[in-house]
Amino acid sequence: MSVSEENAEREPVAYQVSAFLERRREQIAQRWADAALFRTVFTVSRDEAVEAGRAVAAALAAVAASGRLDDIRASGFEAVRDQLGRMAASRARTGTDPDGVANEVAALREPATELLRAEFAEPDAPEAHEAVLALTVLMGTLRLVVMETTVSAGEELIARQREQLHEVATPVIKLWESTVAVPLIGTLDSARSQVVMESLLDAIVAERARYAILDITGVPTVDSLVAQHLMKTVAAARLMGAECIVSGIRPAIAQTIVHLGIDLGTVLTRSSLADALAYALSQQGVEIAPLRAVGAAADAGTR
Amino acid sequence: MTGIAGHGPVGGHGFTVPVLQLGDVLLVTLQGELHDGMAEQLQQDITARISHSRVTGVVIDISGVEIVDSFLGRVLAEIAAGAKLLAARTVLAGMRPAVAITLVELGLTLPGLWTALDVERAMELLGVTTRRGEGSP
């Protein structure tokens, strides 16, 4: 008996809330426009914020009318899902974490419930409590919907960035005749080092390189696994007839390598890419001298 | 003792890997698969050639080899070690990228061998110039 009675009572409450949201849409939207969420998303004009607030209030009214107050899949939300997603994404771009966004959505509840309470002659009457409770449930569902769209937007972003990361992974640069270099940036795992090795070896063939420089300035840490990957790459390049030089070992990394007891004795190392290039050039008999000195010598010769 | 001087001693049965002599360098071109018998014959041919004529270098061209295994890796290392005992340097030329990766994954880095991108580079490494009037820088 109690269950059916409760349901019978709740239905009208939901309609009541729906009717309230419809009636007071304009006022709610005006108040929401001043709330942190709308104010920070629609920085350009307040009208836009009010317009967005109106759309959200209308969607809530539709959901309340359908009686599915706690259903995040309620069809009423579909109309504003895109908009909510954009708002959440724009907050995320400005560096607000999901907690912050959730709190900002939660802050929308207070202005709405205040207005609803004011609707009743007696704010402490049971009907008033019922209605406020129903609205609170509805606002909680809205919060969930926002969080859900935020999370799915985040997942999309991660997937897109993962693709980009693979694209920018490892360019092989021709530094000089028969000299190629790979600037390694980021963590070296086995999948990446495989890609590095393949592209380096292909470049050695294509450029007929005698010297290959692996620059690890951008590699944050070197552990025994990374060192092993480096040594494999060096060995493979050597098998192709190219001499490999590892450059850009920062002092901290040099110490780590020594502490870990990793033997890089078979690997030719230089402290910077410039040093490595200088080595490769000198081995090929290329000498680089400042033009001025040459000019001065020429001057001395003519006088 | 110049130019191309015939093939290696005839193995008797089946295919043998040709060993060409260019000046004081031996040129061996491996193609396809190398069977046990062929490998042994090749090792004999090379060491015999080195000791008979004054050969200072051996170039093994493996640009036609697409698959290597630990067996081939061992044969190459043995050829190099044998040649070194007879005072000749061995240069491995023309290894394909995929082959290099496989060898490294197998842990066969062939430390005793010199390597070169192709036969021309290998000759250069051994001090035989094959350039045509280019004039070095």
Short mmCIF file of C-alpha atoms in Angstrom, two decimals:
data_model
loop_
_atom_site.label_atom_id
_atom_site.label_comp_id
_atom_site.label_asym_id
_atom_site.label_seq_id
_atom_site.Cartn_x
_atom_site.Cartn_y
_atom_site.Cartn_z
CA MET A 1 0.00 0.00 0.00
CA SER A 2 2.71 2.41 1.02
CA VAL A 3 4.60 1.92 -2.24
CA SER A 4 1.67 2.60 -4.51
CA GLU A 5 0.68 5.56 -2.41
CA GLU A 6 4.19 6.98 -2.61
CA ASN A 7 4.22 6.62 -6.38
CA ALA A 8 0.85 8.22 -6.61
CA GLU A 9 2.13 11.12 -4.57
CA ARG A 10 5.43 11.49 -6.35
CA GLU A 11 3.95 11.81 -9.82
CA PRO A 12 2.16 15.05 -9.05
CA VAL A 13 5.28 16.38 -7.34
CA ALA A 14 7.31 15.77 -10.48
CA TYR A 15 4.68 17.56 -12.54
CA GLN A 16 4.64 20.32 -10.01
CA VAL A 17 8.40 20.75 -10.36
CA SER A 18 8.10 20.61 -14.13
CA ALA A 19 5.42 23.28 -14.12
CA PHE A 20 7.53 25.42 -11.78
CA LEU A 21 10.59 25.10 -14.03
CA GLU A 22 8.52 26.12 -17.05
CA ARG A 23 6.92 29.04 -15.28
CA ARG A 24 10.04 30.38 -13.67
CA ARG A 25 12.41 29.54 -16.51
CA GLU A 26 13.35 33.11 -17.16
CA GLN A 27 14.13 33.87 -13.50
CA ILE A 28 16.11 30.68 -13.04
CA ALA A 29 18.10 31.39 -16.17
CA GLN A 30 18.86 34.91 -14.96
CA ARG A 31 20.10 33.59 -11.63
CA TRP A 32 22.13 30.81 -13.22
CA ALA A 33 23.78 33.30 -15.52
CA ASP A 34 25.39 34.76 -12.40
CA ALA A 35 26.52 31.35 -11.13
CA ALA A 36 30.19 30.45 -11.51
CA LEU A 37 29.63 27.80 -14.19
CA PHE A 38 27.73 29.95 -16.70
CA ARG A 39 29.66 33.11 -15.90
CA THR A 40 33.03 31.51 -16.60
CA VAL A 41 31.95 29.67 -19.73
CA PHE A 42 30.10 32.53 -21.41
CA THR A 43 32.54 35.32 -20.79
CA VAL A 44 31.61 37.30 -23.87
CA SER A 45 27.99 38.15 -23.25
CA ARG A 46 25.54 37.57 -20.45
CA ASP A 47 22.69 37.04 -22.91
CA GLU A 48 24.37 33.90 -24.13
CA ALA A 49 24.61 32.60 -20.56
CA VAL A 50 20.94 33.37 -19.97
CA GLU A 51 20.06 31.62 -23.22
CA ALA A 52 22.05 28.53 -22.17
CA GLY A 53 20.41 28.62 -18.73
CA ARG A 54 16.98 28.75 -20.38
CA ALA A 55 17.83 25.71 -22.50
CA VAL A 56 19.01 23.74 -19.47
CA ALA A 57 15.94 24.72 -17.42
CA ALA A 58 13.67 23.69 -20.31
CA ALA A 59 15.44 20.35 -20.53
CA LEU A 60 15.00 19.81 -16.80
CA ALA A 61 11.33 20.67 -17.09
CA ALA A 62 10.96 18.09 -19.86
CA VAL A 63 12.70 15.45 -17.75
CA ALA A 64 10.51 16.27 -14.73
CA ALA A 65 7.41 16.08 -16.92
CA SER A 66 8.43 12.59 -18.02
CA GLY A 67 8.64 11.61 -14.34
CA ARG A 68 12.14 10.12 -14.65
CA LEU A 69 13.82 12.42 -12.16
CA ASP A 70 16.79 10.17 -11.44
CA ASP A 71 17.38 8.72 -14.90
CA ILE A 72 20.47 10.15 -16.63
CA ARG A 73 19.31 8.54 -19.88
CA ALA A 74 16.03 10.50 -19.80
CA SER A 75 15.30 11.79 -23.28
CA GLY A 76 14.87 15.34 -21.96
CA PHE A 77 18.61 15.64 -21.42
CA GLU A 78 19.42 14.83 -25.07
CA ALA A 79 18.58 18.39 -26.13
CA VAL A 80 21.22 19.89 -23.85
CA ARG A 81 23.76 17.08 -23.74
CA ASP A 82 25.85 18.70 -26.47
CA GLN A 83 25.71 22.06 -24.80
CA LEU A 84 26.62 20.62 -21.41
CA GLY A 85 29.49 18.76 -23.03
CA ARG A 86 30.80 21.98 -24.59
CA MET A 87 30.50 23.82 -21.29
CA ALA A 88 32.30 21.09 -19.38
CA ALA A 89 35.00 20.91 -22.07
CA SER A 90 35.51 24.64 -21.95
CA ARG A 91 35.88 24.50 -18.15
CA ALA A 92 38.33 21.61 -18.53
CA ARG A 93 40.37 23.63 -21.03
CA THR A 94 40.78 26.43 -18.51
CA GLY A 95 42.26 23.91 -16.12
CA THR A 96 39.27 23.14 -13.89
CA ASP A 97 39.36 19.53 -12.74
CA PRO A 98 36.21 17.34 -12.78
CA ASP A 99 35.69 18.00 -9.04
CA GLY A 100 35.51 21.70 -9.72
CA VAL A 101 33.03 21.26 -12.55
CA ALA A 102 30.87 19.02 -10.37
CA ASN A 103 30.85 21.61 -7.60
CA GLU A 104 29.94 24.34 -10.03
CA VAL A 105 27.00 22.29 -11.29
CA ALA A 106 26.00 21.61 -7.69
CA ALA A 107 26.00 25.36 -7.07
CA LEU A 108 23.14 25.69 -9.59
CA ARG A 109 20.82 23.91 -7.20
CA GLU A 110 20.60 26.60 -4.55
CA PRO A 111 19.14 29.40 -6.71
CA ALA A 112 16.50 27.04 -8.12
CA THR A 113 15.40 25.59 -4.78
CA GLU A 114 15.21 29.09 -3.30
CA LEU A 115 12.81 30.12 -6.02
CA LEU A 116 10.80 26.95 -5.55
CA ARG A 117 10.51 27.50 -1.80
CA ALA A 118 9.28 31.01 -2.41
CA GLU A 119 6.45 29.52 -4.46
CA PHE A 120 4.87 28.08 -1.36
CA ALA A 121 2.95 30.19 1.13
CA GLU A 122 4.32 28.04 3.95
CA PRO A 123 7.93 27.07 3.25
CA ASP A 124 7.84 24.41 5.97
CA ALA A 125 4.77 22.62 4.66
CA PRO A 126 5.27 18.93 3.70
CA GLU A 127 4.34 19.68 0.06
CA ALA A 128 7.08 22.26 -0.12
CA HIS A 129 9.60 19.76 1.22
CA GLU A 130 8.41 17.17 -1.28
CA ALA A 131 8.82 19.57 -4.16
CA VAL A 132 12.26 20.76 -3.04
CA LEU A 133 13.37 17.17 -2.61
CA ALA A 134 12.18 16.31 -6.11
CA LEU A 135 14.03 19.28 -7.54
CA THR A 136 17.14 18.30 -5.58
CA VAL A 137 17.02 14.80 -7.08
CA LEU A 138 16.62 16.33 -10.52
CA MET A 139 19.61 18.64 -10.01
CA GLY A 140 21.64 15.66 -8.79
CA THR A 141 20.82 13.87 -12.03
CA LEU A 142 21.88 16.94 -14.00
CA ARG A 143 25.20 16.83 -12.18
CA LEU A 144 25.63 13.20 -13.17
CA VAL A 145 24.83 13.98 -16.78
CA VAL A 146 27.47 16.72 -16.82
CA MET A 147 30.05 14.41 -15.27
CA GLU A 148 29.25 11.70 -17.77
CA THR A 149 29.71 14.02 -20.73
CA THR A 150 32.92 15.33 -19.19
CA VAL A 151 34.35 11.85 -18.82
CA SER A 152 33.46 10.81 -22.35
CA ALA A 153 34.93 14.05 -23.73
CA GLY A 154 38.12 13.30 -21.77
CA GLU A 155 38.31 9.84 -23.27
CA GLU A 156 37.98 11.24 -26.77
CA LEU A 157 40.76 13.71 -26.04
CA ILE A 158 43.05 10.96 -24.79
CA ALA A 159 42.41 8.83 -27.87
CA ARG A 160 43.13 11.76 -30.17
CA GLN A 161 46.31 12.69 -28.35
CA ARG A 162 47.55 9.12 -28.40
CA GLU A 163 47.30 9.17 -32.19
CA GLN A 164 49.11 12.50 -32.39
CA LEU A 165 51.86 11.17 -30.14
CA HIS A 166 52.53 8.32 -32.54
CA GLU A 167 52.65 10.73 -35.45
CA VAL A 168 55.19 13.06 -33.90
CA ALA A 169 57.13 10.22 -32.34
CA THR A 170 60.46 10.11 -34.11
CA PRO A 171 61.71 12.13 -37.02
CA VAL A 172 65.08 11.15 -38.45
CA ILE A 173 67.00 14.24 -39.49
CA LYS A 174 69.77 14.42 -42.02
CA LEU A 175 72.36 16.66 -40.38
CA TRP A 176 75.08 16.45 -42.97
CA GLU A 177 76.21 14.30 -45.84
CA SER A 178 76.15 10.70 -44.49
CA THR A 179 75.11 11.84 -41.03
CA VAL A 180 71.63 11.33 -39.59
CA ALA A 181 70.26 12.13 -36.13
CA VAL A 182 67.24 11.08 -34.11
CA PRO A 183 66.23 13.46 -31.32
CA LEU A 184 64.48 11.23 -28.80
CA ILE A 185 61.83 12.99 -26.75
CA GLY A 186 59.78 11.41 -24.02
CA THR A 187 59.86 8.04 -22.36
CA LEU A 188 61.41 5.20 -24.32
CA ASP A 189 59.38 2.03 -24.02
CA SER A 190 59.90 -1.08 -26.07
CA ALA A 191 57.19 -0.23 -28.62
CA ARG A 192 58.69 3.20 -29.25
CA SER A 193 62.27 2.04 -29.35
CA GLN A 194 61.22 -0.48 -31.98
CA VAL A 195 59.79 2.35 -34.10
CA VAL A 196 62.94 4.41 -33.51
CA MET A 197 65.17 1.52 -34.55
CA GLU A 198 63.20 0.81 -37.71
CA SER A 199 63.04 4.42 -38.87
CA LEU A 200 66.72 4.96 -38.07
CA LEU A 201 67.82 1.89 -40.02
CA ASP A 202 65.63 2.86 -42.98
CA ALA A 203 67.13 6.35 -42.90
CA ILE A 204 70.64 4.89 -42.82
CA VAL A 205 69.89 3.03 -46.04
CA ALA A 206 68.09 5.97 -47.68
CA GLU A 207 70.75 8.56 -46.80
CA ARG A 208 73.68 6.16 -47.10
CA ALA A 209 74.68 7.30 -43.66
CA ARG A 210 78.00 6.51 -42.03
CA TYR A 211 77.14 8.16 -38.74
CA ALA A 212 73.91 8.01 -36.75
CA ILE A 213 73.42 10.23 -33.72
CA LEU A 214 70.91 9.31 -31.02
CA ASP A 215 70.19 12.42 -28.98
CA ILE A 216 68.59 11.64 -25.62
CA THR A 217 68.34 15.20 -24.29
CA GLY A 218 64.55 14.85 -24.23
CA VAL A 219 64.49 11.50 -22.46
CA PRO A 220 63.52 12.21 -18.85
CA THR A 221 64.97 9.12 -17.20
CA VAL A 222 67.27 6.31 -18.21
CA ASP A 223 66.88 3.00 -16.45
CA SER A 224 68.38 -0.33 -17.34
CA LEU A 225 65.56 -1.06 -19.79
CA VAL A 226 66.02 2.21 -21.68
CA ALA A 227 69.77 1.63 -21.72
CA GLN A 228 69.16 -1.80 -23.18
CA HIS A 229 66.97 -0.30 -25.91
CA LEU A 230 69.68 2.23 -26.70
CA MET A 231 72.35 -0.43 -26.90
CA LYS A 232 70.19 -2.55 -29.21
CA THR A 233 69.66 0.41 -31.52
CA VAL A 234 73.38 1.14 -31.52
CA ALA A 235 74.16 -2.50 -32.30
CA ALA A 236 71.64 -2.63 -35.14
CA ALA A 237 73.01 0.57 -36.67
CA ARG A 238 76.49 -0.87 -36.48
CA LEU A 239 75.37 -4.02 -38.27
CA MET A 240 74.17 -1.77 -41.07
CA GLY A 241 77.63 -0.28 -41.29
CA ALA A 242 76.93 2.99 -39.53
CA GLU A 243 78.66 4.24 -36.43
CA CYS A 244 76.25 5.29 -33.71
CA ILE A 245 76.87 8.13 -31.29
CA VAL A 246 74.68 8.71 -28.24
CA SER A 247 74.54 12.37 -27.26
CA GLY A 248 72.70 14.57 -24.79
CA ILE A 249 73.36 12.56 -21.63
CA ARG A 250 72.62 15.00 -18.82
CA PRO A 251 74.82 14.91 -15.70
CA ALA A 252 72.03 13.45 -13.56
CA ILE A 253 71.43 10.71 -16.11
CA ALA A 254 75.15 9.97 -16.36
CA GLN A 255 75.19 9.48 -12.58
CA THR A 256 72.12 7.25 -12.71
CA ILE A 257 73.76 5.10 -15.36
CA VAL A 258 76.89 4.76 -13.24
CA HIS A 259 74.87 3.98 -10.09
CA LEU A 260 72.83 1.33 -11.88
CA GLY A 261 76.05 -0.24 -13.07
CA ILE A 262 74.97 -0.15 -16.71
CA ASP A 263 77.92 -0.72 -19.00
CA LEU A 264 77.74 1.63 -21.97
CA GLY A 265 81.38 0.95 -22.71
CA THR A 266 80.65 -0.26 -26.22
CA VAL A 267 78.67 2.87 -27.04
CA LEU A 268 80.31 6.03 -28.27
CA THR A 269 78.97 8.98 -26.27
CA ARG A 270 79.22 12.74 -26.52
CA SER A 271 77.75 15.31 -24.16
CA SER A 272 75.81 17.31 -26.73
CA LEU A 273 74.42 16.95 -30.21
CA ALA A 274 76.91 19.58 -31.36
CA ASP A 275 79.82 17.53 -30.03
CA ALA A 276 78.45 14.41 -31.69
CA LEU A 277 78.13 16.22 -35.03
CA ALA A 278 81.63 17.64 -34.64
CA TYR A 279 82.94 14.12 -34.07
CA ALA A 280 81.09 12.75 -37.12
CA LEU A 281 82.39 15.59 -39.28
CA SER A 282 85.98 15.26 -38.12
CA GLN A 283 85.87 11.52 -38.81
CA GLN A 284 84.79 12.33 -42.36
CA GLY A 285 87.59 14.83 -42.73
CA VAL A 286 85.29 17.83 -42.73
CA GLU A 287 86.58 20.81 -40.85
CA ILE A 288 84.51 23.79 -39.80
CA ALA A 289 86.29 27.09 -39.28
CA PRO A 290 84.84 30.54 -38.70
CA LEU A 291 84.68 32.64 -41.87
CA ARG A 292 86.33 35.62 -40.19
CA ALA A 293 89.56 33.75 -39.56
CA VAL A 294 89.65 32.75 -43.21
CA GLY A 295 89.01 36.38 -44.20
CA ALA A 296 91.78 37.60 -41.93
CA ALA A 297 94.18 35.06 -43.38
CA ALA A 298 93.23 36.15 -46.90
CA ASP A 299 93.76 39.78 -45.92
CA ALA A 300 97.14 38.98 -44.49
CA GLY A 301 98.00 37.17 -47.72
CA THR A 302 97.14 40.12 -49.99
CA ARG A 303 99.06 42.68 -47.98
CA MET B 1 97.40 -11.17 -59.16
CA THR B 2 94.69 -8.83 -60.28
CA GLY B 3 91.14 -9.02 -61.56
CA ILE B 4 88.67 -11.76 -61.05
CA ALA B 5 90.36 -15.08 -60.55
CA GLY B 6 87.93 -17.94 -60.99
CA HIS B 7 85.65 -19.52 -58.50
CA GLY B 8 86.57 -21.26 -55.30
CA PRO B 9 87.59 -24.90 -55.18
CA VAL B 10 84.81 -27.06 -56.46
CA GLY B 11 82.84 -28.52 -53.58
CA GLY B 12 81.98 -31.67 -55.44
CA HIS B 13 78.24 -31.82 -54.99
CA GLY B 14 75.33 -29.37 -54.98
CA PHE B 15 75.68 -25.60 -54.94
CA THR B 16 78.67 -23.80 -53.62
CA VAL B 17 78.86 -20.14 -52.77
CA PRO B 18 81.13 -18.38 -55.30
CA VAL B 19 84.17 -16.69 -53.85
CA LEU B 20 85.53 -13.96 -56.12
CA GLN B 21 88.90 -12.34 -55.78
CA LEU B 22 89.27 -8.65 -56.54
CA GLY B 23 92.88 -7.62 -56.03
CA ASP B 24 93.69 -8.64 -52.50
CA VAL B 25 90.09 -8.76 -51.41
CA LEU B 26 87.78 -11.76 -51.47
CA LEU B 27 84.16 -11.05 -52.34
CA VAL B 28 81.52 -13.52 -51.19
CA THR B 29 77.90 -12.95 -52.13
CA LEU B 30 75.39 -14.86 -50.08
CA GLN B 31 71.93 -15.28 -51.51
CA GLY B 32 68.87 -16.95 -50.10
CA GLU B 33 69.37 -19.65 -47.56
CA LEU B 34 72.66 -21.09 -46.47
CA HIS B 35 72.60 -24.79 -45.69
CA ASP B 36 74.91 -26.56 -43.30
CA GLY B 37 77.00 -28.20 -46.02
CA MET B 38 77.32 -24.97 -47.99
CA ALA B 39 78.38 -23.08 -44.89
CA GLU B 40 81.11 -25.55 -44.10
CA GLN B 41 82.32 -25.56 -47.71
CA LEU B 42 82.35 -21.77 -47.74
CA GLN B 43 84.42 -21.60 -44.57
CA GLN B 44 86.94 -24.00 -46.07
CA ASP B 45 87.05 -22.10 -49.38
CA ILE B 46 87.67 -18.78 -47.73
CA THR B 47 90.41 -19.93 -45.39
CA ALA B 48 92.11 -21.86 -48.21
CA ARG B 49 91.96 -18.80 -50.48
CA ILE B 50 93.39 -16.51 -47.84
CA SER B 51 96.32 -18.76 -47.12
CA HIS B 52 97.08 -19.43 -50.82
CA SER B 53 97.01 -15.89 -52.10
CA ARG B 54 97.87 -12.71 -50.29
CA VAL B 55 94.39 -11.65 -49.32
CA THR B 56 94.03 -8.89 -46.72
CA GLY B 57 90.29 -8.57 -46.61
CA VAL B 58 87.09 -10.54 -47.04
CA VAL B 59 83.83 -8.84 -47.99
CA ILE B 60 80.65 -10.83 -47.36
CA ASP B 61 77.71 -9.30 -49.19
CA ILE B 62 74.45 -10.32 -47.54
CA SER B 63 72.14 -7.85 -49.30
CA GLY B 64 70.38 -10.84 -50.88
CA VAL B 65 69.69 -12.46 -47.53
CA GLU B 66 66.26 -11.80 -46.13
CA ILE B 67 66.17 -14.19 -43.22
CA VAL B 68 68.92 -14.83 -40.74
CA ASP B 69 69.01 -17.17 -37.82
CA SER B 70 71.51 -17.91 -35.11
CA PHE B 71 73.14 -20.48 -37.38
CA LEU B 72 74.07 -17.93 -40.03
CA GLY B 73 75.16 -15.55 -37.31
CA ARG B 74 77.52 -18.19 -35.95
CA VAL B 75 78.87 -19.05 -39.40
CA LEU B 76 79.65 -15.40 -40.10
CA ALA B 77 81.38 -15.01 -36.74
CA GLU B 78 83.42 -18.16 -37.41
CA ILE B 79 84.45 -17.00 -40.88
CA ALA B 80 85.58 -13.70 -39.38
CA ALA B 81 87.50 -15.41 -36.59
CA GLY B 82 89.18 -17.78 -39.07
CA ALA B 83 90.10 -14.96 -41.42
CA LYS B 84 91.52 -12.93 -38.56
CA LEU B 85 93.84 -15.79 -37.63
CA LEU B 86 95.17 -15.58 -41.17
CA ALA B 87 95.58 -11.82 -40.91
CA ALA B 88 92.61 -10.79 -43.05
CA ARG B 89 89.80 -8.47 -41.99
CA THR B 90 86.21 -9.49 -42.65
CA VAL B 91 83.60 -6.88 -43.57
CA LEU B 92 79.92 -7.69 -43.59
CA ALA B 93 78.16 -5.57 -46.21
CA GLY B 94 74.61 -4.75 -47.22
CA MET B 95 72.65 -6.01 -44.26
CA ARG B 96 68.96 -5.18 -44.52
CA PRO B 97 67.28 -3.25 -41.68
CA ALA B 98 64.92 -6.12 -40.88
CA VAL B 99 67.83 -8.53 -40.69
CA ALA B 100 69.77 -6.18 -38.39
CA ILE B 101 66.78 -5.92 -36.05
CA THR B 102 66.36 -9.70 -35.98
CA LEU B 103 70.04 -10.24 -35.18
CA VAL B 104 69.96 -7.68 -32.38
CA GLU B 105 66.82 -9.24 -30.93
CA LEU B 106 68.58 -12.61 -31.02
CA GLY B 107 71.46 -11.02 -29.13
CA LEU B 108 73.88 -11.59 -32.03
CA THR B 109 75.66 -8.28 -32.38
CA LEU B 110 78.65 -9.86 -34.20
CA PRO B 111 81.26 -7.90 -32.26
CA GLY B 112 84.28 -9.21 -34.19
CA LEU B 113 83.08 -8.10 -37.61
CA TRP B 114 83.44 -4.87 -39.44
CA THR B 115 80.27 -3.75 -41.14
CA ALA B 116 79.47 -1.56 -44.12
CA LEU B 117 76.37 -0.28 -45.86
CA ASP B 118 77.21 -1.94 -49.17
CA VAL B 119 80.07 -3.57 -51.05
CA GLU B 120 81.46 -0.24 -52.25
CA ARG B 121 81.70 1.05 -48.69
CA ALA B 122 83.20 -2.24 -47.58
CA MET B 123 85.94 -1.95 -50.23
CA GLU B 124 86.56 1.60 -49.09
CA LEU B 125 86.87 0.37 -45.54
CA LEU B 126 89.50 -2.15 -46.63
CA GLY B 127 91.43 0.56 -48.44
CA VAL B 128 90.41 -0.36 -51.97
CA THR B 129 89.13 2.67 -53.82
CA THR B 130 86.36 2.05 -56.30
CA ARG B 131 85.57 5.69 -56.99
CA ARG B 132 85.75 6.90 -60.52
CA GLY B 133 87.65 10.15 -60.79
CA GLU B 134 85.56 11.82 -58.12
CA GLY B 135 88.52 13.22 -56.22
CA SER B 136 88.23 12.94 -52.49
CA PRO B 137 87.56 16.11 -50.49
#
